[in-house]
Amino acid sequence: MSRSPTPQWTPSSPPLVNKGRQKRHTLTFLAVMFGATLLYLYHPIFLSFIFKTEPVDNPVSTAPATQTSPAAESTAPAGQSHKSGRETAKLMAVLDTILDSSFEVYLKGSAGSGFTLVNGIVVTNKHVAKAVGNSIKLKNFASGETCHGTVEYVAANRDVAFIKTDCTAPPLKYSQANVEDEVILVGNPLAKGLNISRGKVTDLNAPVRTEINSWEGIQHTANSNSGNSGGPLLNLKGEVIGMHSASSGDRRLGFAVRTTDIVAEYRTYRPN
């Protein structure tokens, strides 16, 4: 019986190598590595060329000059930062004067704001003070001290009321408003104490119609709410340009009695 021959395993032949292709792959790899090395070493230059970034030692800020966030302070040019600081200090000094002469105003079932018109007289809204003879409690925004007064005059057609009081607070200065004036509104919204908001004058003769009266006054964009009524509306010099009286339904707009109208009512109240 013959045996079958034992199969013999023969290694397969190595694949043929295209030496030209291998050389191209090697050169490509070296070029990529060289480019990566250059990008790593000089990427700040490449990025500044592509994106046109400003030099690090001369940062440019697009934030408004009045913004006081850390980011704005760290990127604003030195001159701009100093200007913003001076404006902030000036505004704080103005607010100190304003708050010394402004009050929270309380009547049973009603709360609002007011400010000194002349020595011994605080002005507020008629819809806050209600009627002549009412007793009013006043709380100074700056000191927190309380005093009392009596309503002596109301003008429903302009929503103005004058309170004779024993409060000792200097009268504020007055001026007329201009469209686009930046303004500060000081008040006692929702009877929760001092609140200060900023906005702009958008109209000097805006028609105002409420349940109790109709008149024309200053329209502004400072945030307001119930309790701001009677609060002073001031320019950035600290001059009263109006007295807040009403807000739009969405609270985006406020309406103030003009200082000229307040003075006219005072002359009726005290002709001499």
Coordinates of C-alpha atoms in Angstrom, one line a residue, residues 5 14 39 103 135 147:
P5 CA 3.2 12.3 0.0
P14 CA 6.1 38.9 -0.4
L39 CA 2.1 75.9 13.2
F103 CA -39.4 110.1 50.5
S135 CA -52.6 112.6 57.3
C147 CA -42.0 112.5 59.7

